[in-house]
């Protein structure tokens, strides 16, 4: 049995089943989940049956595809319904999102599904750090305080733009559940800790805090992937999810006005009417996700230069992605396929657009085929006129680890480059190019799947140094300029190439010049010598094994000294206080250990996590601003946004 073979279970169902277990059965729950994972399953319509043993069956009834009530999970053992099997099945199944984000009035078709691979929306002005007075400024390493739980005592009248007492209470529950996970680490965050997160997520959604609820569900999903040994799991993803959960929970009690609205989040993606649009196709990219979804996304540009997307993504993997590219676009009555739309145009009436630029496909949308535009013609040509550094700064706000939702923006860059040749890296090969302004940029493969054309095209382009191309790439945050290559002008200049679908041949390339075989990082650039990893690795170290593992780390004085010499005194202070907080255990008058300060450690860890993200993004932006002369100074906090206690 795998988690994918079970229907999703509503968070409150899992939480209730675990909470109803006796203390003795809770201790056996993780072992029961593991044991149940090895049992066969059978699906019959909306019911999935698990053979607990030769004589006992466990059933999950999922009308509409989701197990929505406690009674929908039944067991045939003698101890039912107070047995451990029901809770184990709920913990083994995926956590359902109780508030999916379907597009209003969308046509019901077999493939109509939200695009799970869409890039997260980002704000125009990001908040890479917790709010004022919540994390240390460059000279202050005092961490944020944990949100105080709500009390039943009378409270003074609050302003209309402040959180309600119920929301503060829900935020405090989110904080406590997240801090408990950080205290125990992945190894200790079993089914009981996950149930606490699910209960907090359900309460937060009922109190109109969908952003915090979604963050809690993300943490649960990543914890389960880590404990199951999922090869796609990355510790950095869990670090980001935990910091998002803790940061959001903390800010509910301090934010107001527009900031509070962003912290609360939205339960649904709002599609707003946009009247009549004239669209010009830009390119089409394949979409293949770790969850097994596949499809295509076509990027188009409006007459006033806005970027929008038309997607078709559903379960099916890379095979579906290749097939969808030549399938008719679901937008009005147009007969264009995705690949055709990437080079043609549309006239749309009754258009609806989401904040992240997705075009709606509701019944009121009408579309007819129109003439497209070349990349050198308006309005598309304007995309390449913005300086690379400005484009990188805008894209960086979109891919920020802690971007506010519903902020719009995208992570694409539009560059005119000269190819220099192949560059060997520890992870393989990439293509080095020089964009206008003299900044060298590394072009990497967008998807390694051999069924797609990305890698073959990149390797072929690497044999043609000196070739000038107009390219579209997706920003990869790194201490050096780096993109994943998505589309380019044809080397002959006659058309464009969707590098995931179209395959170039050697006949398409000009005669090669001597290739460039290596291109080391330029000495002196901000990213080349940054010791920020000294703090980053301690932040990550706490997640797999918990606070105790970090507390056993020896003296960090030498690491802190190196950070100060590099111009990162705040990082040095955060490292010192984080390690001290992990190791600190107070004793009572009789010498017995008191409970650890879970909230204090979580607050210091959050400050360090948000700080490292802010400085890393600053170093990335600085790398794009560097010309061929390269900066001669090392990384300093002067080139970074204020890492703590302020907005950018």
PDB file of N, CA and C in Angstrom, residues 278-326:
ATOM      1  N   UNK A 278      -6.518  41.240 -26.186  1.00  0.00           N
ATOM      2  CA  UNK A 278      -5.801  40.820 -27.393  1.00  0.00           C
ATOM      3  C   UNK A 278      -4.523  40.145 -26.925  1.00  0.00           C
ATOM      4  N   UNK A 279      -4.387  38.851 -27.221  1.00  0.00           N
ATOM      5  CA  UNK A 279      -3.280  38.065 -26.715  1.00  0.00           C
ATOM      6  C   UNK A 279      -2.323  37.674 -27.832  1.00  0.00           C
ATOM      7  N   UNK A 280      -1.023  37.686 -27.499  1.00  0.00           N
ATOM      8  CA  UNK A 280       0.023  37.312 -28.447  1.00  0.00           C
ATOM      9  C   UNK A 280       0.825  36.161 -27.841  1.00  0.00           C
ATOM     10  N   UNK A 281       0.903  35.033 -28.568  1.00  0.00           N
ATOM     11  CA  UNK A 281       1.606  33.869 -28.052  1.00  0.00           C
ATOM     12  C   UNK A 281       3.096  34.112 -27.899  1.00  0.00           C
ATOM     13  N   UNK A 282       3.676  33.548 -26.819  1.00  0.00           N
ATOM     14  CA  UNK A 282       5.095  33.743 -26.528  1.00  0.00           C
ATOM     15  C   UNK A 282       5.851  32.419 -26.636  1.00  0.00           C
ATOM     16  N   UNK A 283       5.472  31.420 -25.872  1.00  0.00           N
ATOM     17  CA  UNK A 283       6.078  30.087 -25.963  1.00  0.00           C
ATOM     18  C   UNK A 283       5.242  29.118 -25.133  1.00  0.00           C
ATOM     19  N   UNK A 284       5.525  27.828 -25.288  1.00  0.00           N
ATOM     20  CA  UNK A 284       4.844  26.764 -24.542  1.00  0.00           C
ATOM     21  C   UNK A 284       5.880  25.910 -23.841  1.00  0.00           C
ATOM     22  N   UNK A 285       5.618  25.571 -22.580  1.00  0.00           N
ATOM     23  CA  UNK A 285       6.542  24.733 -21.822  1.00  0.00           C
ATOM     24  C   UNK A 285       5.813  23.503 -21.287  1.00  0.00           C
ATOM     25  N   UNK A 286       6.513  22.368 -21.209  1.00  0.00           N
ATOM     26  CA  UNK A 286       5.917  21.191 -20.575  1.00  0.00           C
ATOM     27  C   UNK A 286       5.904  21.356 -19.062  1.00  0.00           C
ATOM     28  N   UNK A 287       4.900  20.765 -18.416  1.00  0.00           N
ATOM     29  CA  UNK A 287       4.788  20.785 -16.960  1.00  0.00           C
ATOM     30  C   UNK A 287       4.732  19.338 -16.489  1.00  0.00           C
ATOM     31  N   UNK A 288       5.733  18.943 -15.690  1.00  0.00           N
ATOM     32  CA  UNK A 288       5.782  17.604 -15.115  1.00  0.00           C
ATOM     33  C   UNK A 288       6.127  17.768 -13.640  1.00  0.00           C
ATOM     34  N   UNK A 289       5.270  17.272 -12.756  1.00  0.00           N
ATOM     35  CA  UNK A 289       5.462  17.477 -11.322  1.00  0.00           C
ATOM     36  C   UNK A 289       5.826  16.182 -10.622  1.00  0.00           C
ATOM     37  N   UNK A 290       6.385  16.311  -9.415  1.00  0.00           N
ATOM     38  CA  UNK A 290       6.734  15.134  -8.613  1.00  0.00           C
ATOM     39  C   UNK A 290       5.502  14.341  -8.188  1.00  0.00           C
ATOM     40  N   UNK A 291       4.348  15.002  -8.175  1.00  0.00           N
ATOM     41  CA  UNK A 291       3.124  14.325  -7.757  1.00  0.00           C
ATOM     42  C   UNK A 291       2.499  13.485  -8.870  1.00  0.00           C
ATOM     43  N   UNK A 292       3.136  13.444 -10.049  1.00  0.00           N
ATOM     44  CA  UNK A 292       2.615  12.632 -11.138  1.00  0.00           C
ATOM     45  C   UNK A 292       1.725  13.368 -12.113  1.00  0.00           C
ATOM     46  N   UNK A 293       1.600  14.679 -11.972  1.00  0.00           N
ATOM     47  CA  UNK A 293       0.804  15.465 -12.910  1.00  0.00           C
ATOM     48  C   UNK A 293       1.642  15.820 -14.136  1.00  0.00           C
ATOM     49  N   UNK A 294       0.970  16.020 -15.242  1.00  0.00           N
ATOM     50  CA  UNK A 294       1.640  16.417 -16.470  1.00  0.00           C
ATOM     51  C   UNK A 294       0.733  17.261 -17.330  1.00  0.00           C
ATOM     52  N   UNK A 295       1.328  18.056 -18.204  1.00  0.00           N
ATOM     53  CA  UNK A 295       0.545  18.906 -19.092  1.00  0.00           C
ATOM     54  C   UNK A 295       1.414  19.954 -19.733  1.00  0.00           C
ATOM     55  N   UNK A 296       0.780  21.030 -20.150  1.00  0.00           N
ATOM     56  CA  UNK A 296       1.489  22.104 -20.837  1.00  0.00           C
ATOM     57  C   UNK A 296       0.966  23.441 -20.342  1.00  0.00           C
ATOM     58  N   UNK A 297       1.851  24.431 -20.395  1.00  0.00           N
ATOM     59  CA  UNK A 297       1.478  25.798 -20.044  1.00  0.00           C
ATOM     60  C   UNK A 297       1.963  26.713 -21.165  1.00  0.00           C
ATOM     61  N   UNK A 298       1.052  27.470 -21.735  1.00  0.00           N
ATOM     62  CA  UNK A 298       1.404  28.409 -22.801  1.00  0.00           C
ATOM     63  C   UNK A 298       1.372  29.825 -22.252  1.00  0.00           C
ATOM     64  N   UNK A 299       2.442  30.551 -22.489  1.00  0.00           N
ATOM     65  CA  UNK A 299       2.557  31.936 -22.049  1.00  0.00           C
ATOM     66  C   UNK A 299       2.145  32.868 -23.173  1.00  0.00           C
ATOM     67  N   UNK A 300       1.320  33.840 -22.838  1.00  0.00           N
ATOM     68  CA  UNK A 300       0.856  34.833 -23.810  1.00  0.00           C
ATOM     69  C   UNK A 300       1.044  36.221 -23.206  1.00  0.00           C
ATOM     70  N   UNK A 301       1.030  37.226 -24.066  1.00  0.00           N
ATOM     71  CA  UNK A 301       1.230  38.616 -23.648  1.00  0.00           C
ATOM     72  C   UNK A 301       0.051  39.439 -24.129  1.00  0.00           C
ATOM     73  N   UNK A 302      -0.483  40.278 -23.255  1.00  0.00           N
ATOM     74  CA  UNK A 302      -1.575  41.172 -23.639  1.00  0.00           C
ATOM     75  C   UNK A 302      -1.026  42.359 -24.407  1.00  0.00           C
ATOM     76  N   UNK A 303      -1.916  43.121 -24.997  1.00  0.00           N
ATOM     77  CA  UNK A 303      -1.489  44.274 -25.783  1.00  0.00           C
ATOM     78  C   UNK A 303      -0.742  45.302 -24.948  1.00  0.00           C
ATOM     79  N   UNK A 304      -1.033  45.365 -23.645  1.00  0.00           N
ATOM     80  CA  UNK A 304      -0.334  46.321 -22.788  1.00  0.00           C
ATOM     81  C   UNK A 304       0.866  45.697 -22.080  1.00  0.00           C
ATOM     82  N   UNK A 305       1.301  44.499 -22.499  1.00  0.00           N
ATOM     83  CA  UNK A 305       2.547  43.926 -22.007  1.00  0.00           C
ATOM     84  C   UNK A 305       2.440  43.016 -20.808  1.00  0.00           C
ATOM     85  N   UNK A 306       1.237  42.676 -20.350  1.00  0.00           N
ATOM     86  CA  UNK A 306       1.102  41.773 -19.203  1.00  0.00           C
ATOM     87  C   UNK A 306       1.289  40.323 -19.645  1.00  0.00           C
ATOM     88  N   UNK A 307       1.922  39.522 -18.780  1.00  0.00           N
ATOM     89  CA  UNK A 307       2.105  38.103 -19.053  1.00  0.00           C
ATOM     90  C   UNK A 307       0.962  37.304 -18.446  1.00  0.00           C
ATOM     91  N   UNK A 308       0.390  36.396 -19.230  1.00  0.00           N
ATOM     92  CA  UNK A 308      -0.680  35.514 -18.768  1.00  0.00           C
ATOM     93  C   UNK A 308      -0.370  34.090 -19.212  1.00  0.00           C
ATOM     94  N   UNK A 309      -1.072  33.129 -18.636  1.00  0.00           N
ATOM     95  CA  UNK A 309      -0.845  31.734 -18.990  1.00  0.00           C
ATOM     96  C   UNK A 309      -2.158  31.018 -19.255  1.00  0.00           C
ATOM     97  N   UNK A 310      -2.084  30.037 -20.139  1.00  0.00           N
ATOM     98  CA  UNK A 310      -3.183  29.118 -20.409  1.00  0.00           C
ATOM     99  C   UNK A 310      -2.637  27.718 -20.149  1.00  0.00           C
ATOM    100  N   UNK A 311      -3.166  27.020 -19.156  1.00  0.00           N
ATOM    101  CA  UNK A 311      -2.609  25.727 -18.770  1.00  0.00           C
ATOM    102  C   UNK A 311      -3.585  24.582 -18.903  1.00  0.00           C
ATOM    103  N   UNK A 312      -3.028  23.391 -18.984  1.00  0.00           N
ATOM    104  CA  UNK A 312      -3.810  22.152 -18.996  1.00  0.00           C
ATOM    105  C   UNK A 312      -2.956  21.103 -18.299  1.00  0.00           C
ATOM    106  N   UNK A 313      -3.169  20.922 -16.995  1.00  0.00           N
ATOM    107  CA  UNK A 313      -2.363  20.014 -16.182  1.00  0.00           C
ATOM    108  C   UNK A 313      -3.290  19.095 -15.404  1.00  0.00           C
ATOM    109  N   UNK A 314      -2.998  17.809 -15.428  1.00  0.00           N
ATOM    110  CA  UNK A 314      -3.804  16.809 -14.733  1.00  0.00           C
ATOM    111  C   UNK A 314      -2.919  15.587 -14.489  1.00  0.00           C
ATOM    112  N   UNK A 315      -3.377  14.615 -13.705  1.00  0.00           N
ATOM    113  CA  UNK A 315      -2.561  13.418 -13.507  1.00  0.00           C
ATOM    114  C   UNK A 315      -2.195  12.759 -14.827  1.00  0.00           C
ATOM    115  N   UNK A 316      -0.940  12.337 -14.961  1.00  0.00           N
ATOM    116  CA  UNK A 316      -0.540  11.704 -16.200  1.00  0.00           C
ATOM    117  C   UNK A 316       0.944  11.737 -16.490  1.00  0.00           C
ATOM    118  N   UNK A 317       1.709  12.570 -15.810  1.00  0.00           N
ATOM    119  CA  UNK A 317       3.151  12.574 -15.978  1.00  0.00           C
ATOM    120  C   UNK A 317       3.617  13.101 -17.316  1.00  0.00           C
ATOM    121  N   UNK A 318       4.850  12.707 -17.693  1.00  0.00           N
ATOM    122  CA  UNK A 318       5.472  13.257 -18.894  1.00  0.00           C
ATOM    123  C   UNK A 318       4.736  12.837 -20.160  1.00  0.00           C
ATOM    124  N   UNK A 319       4.140  11.634 -20.179  1.00  0.00           N
ATOM    125  CA  UNK A 319       3.393  11.209 -21.359  1.00  0.00           C
ATOM    126  C   UNK A 319       2.232  12.135 -21.664  1.00  0.00           C
ATOM    127  N   UNK A 320       1.538  12.558 -20.614  1.00  0.00           N
ATOM    128  CA  UNK A 320       0.431  13.487 -20.819  1.00  0.00           C
ATOM    129  C   UNK A 320       0.947  14.843 -21.277  1.00  0.00           C
ATOM    130  N   UNK A 321       2.100  15.270 -20.743  1.00  0.00           N
ATOM    131  CA  UNK A 321       2.659  16.564 -21.145  1.00  0.00           C
ATOM    132  C   UNK A 321       2.935  16.594 -22.643  1.00  0.00           C
ATOM    133  N   UNK A 322       3.496  15.505 -23.165  1.00  0.00           N
ATOM    134  CA  UNK A 322       3.787  15.462 -24.598  1.00  0.00           C
ATOM    135  C   UNK A 322       2.509  15.451 -25.432  1.00  0.00           C
ATOM    136  N   UNK A 323       1.463  14.798 -24.926  1.00  0.00           N
ATOM    137  CA  UNK A 323       0.217  14.751 -25.681  1.00  0.00           C
ATOM    138  C   UNK A 323      -0.565  16.044 -25.637  1.00  0.00           C
ATOM    139  N   UNK A 324      -0.563  16.705 -24.486  1.00  0.00           N
ATOM    140  CA  UNK A 324      -1.347  17.933 -24.327  1.00  0.00           C
ATOM    141  C   UNK A 324      -0.814  19.057 -25.201  1.00  0.00           C
ATOM    142  N   UNK A 325       0.481  19.048 -25.488  1.00  0.00           N
ATOM    143  CA  UNK A 325       1.060  20.124 -26.296  1.00  0.00           C
ATOM    144  C   UNK A 325       0.358  20.275 -27.639  1.00  0.00           C
ATOM    145  N   UNK A 326      -0.139  19.162 -28.182  1.00  0.00           N
ATOM    146  CA  UNK A 326      -0.833  19.206 -29.478  1.00  0.00           C
ATOM    147  C   UNK A 326      -2.338  19.057 -29.322  1.00  0.00           C
TER     148      UNK A 326
END
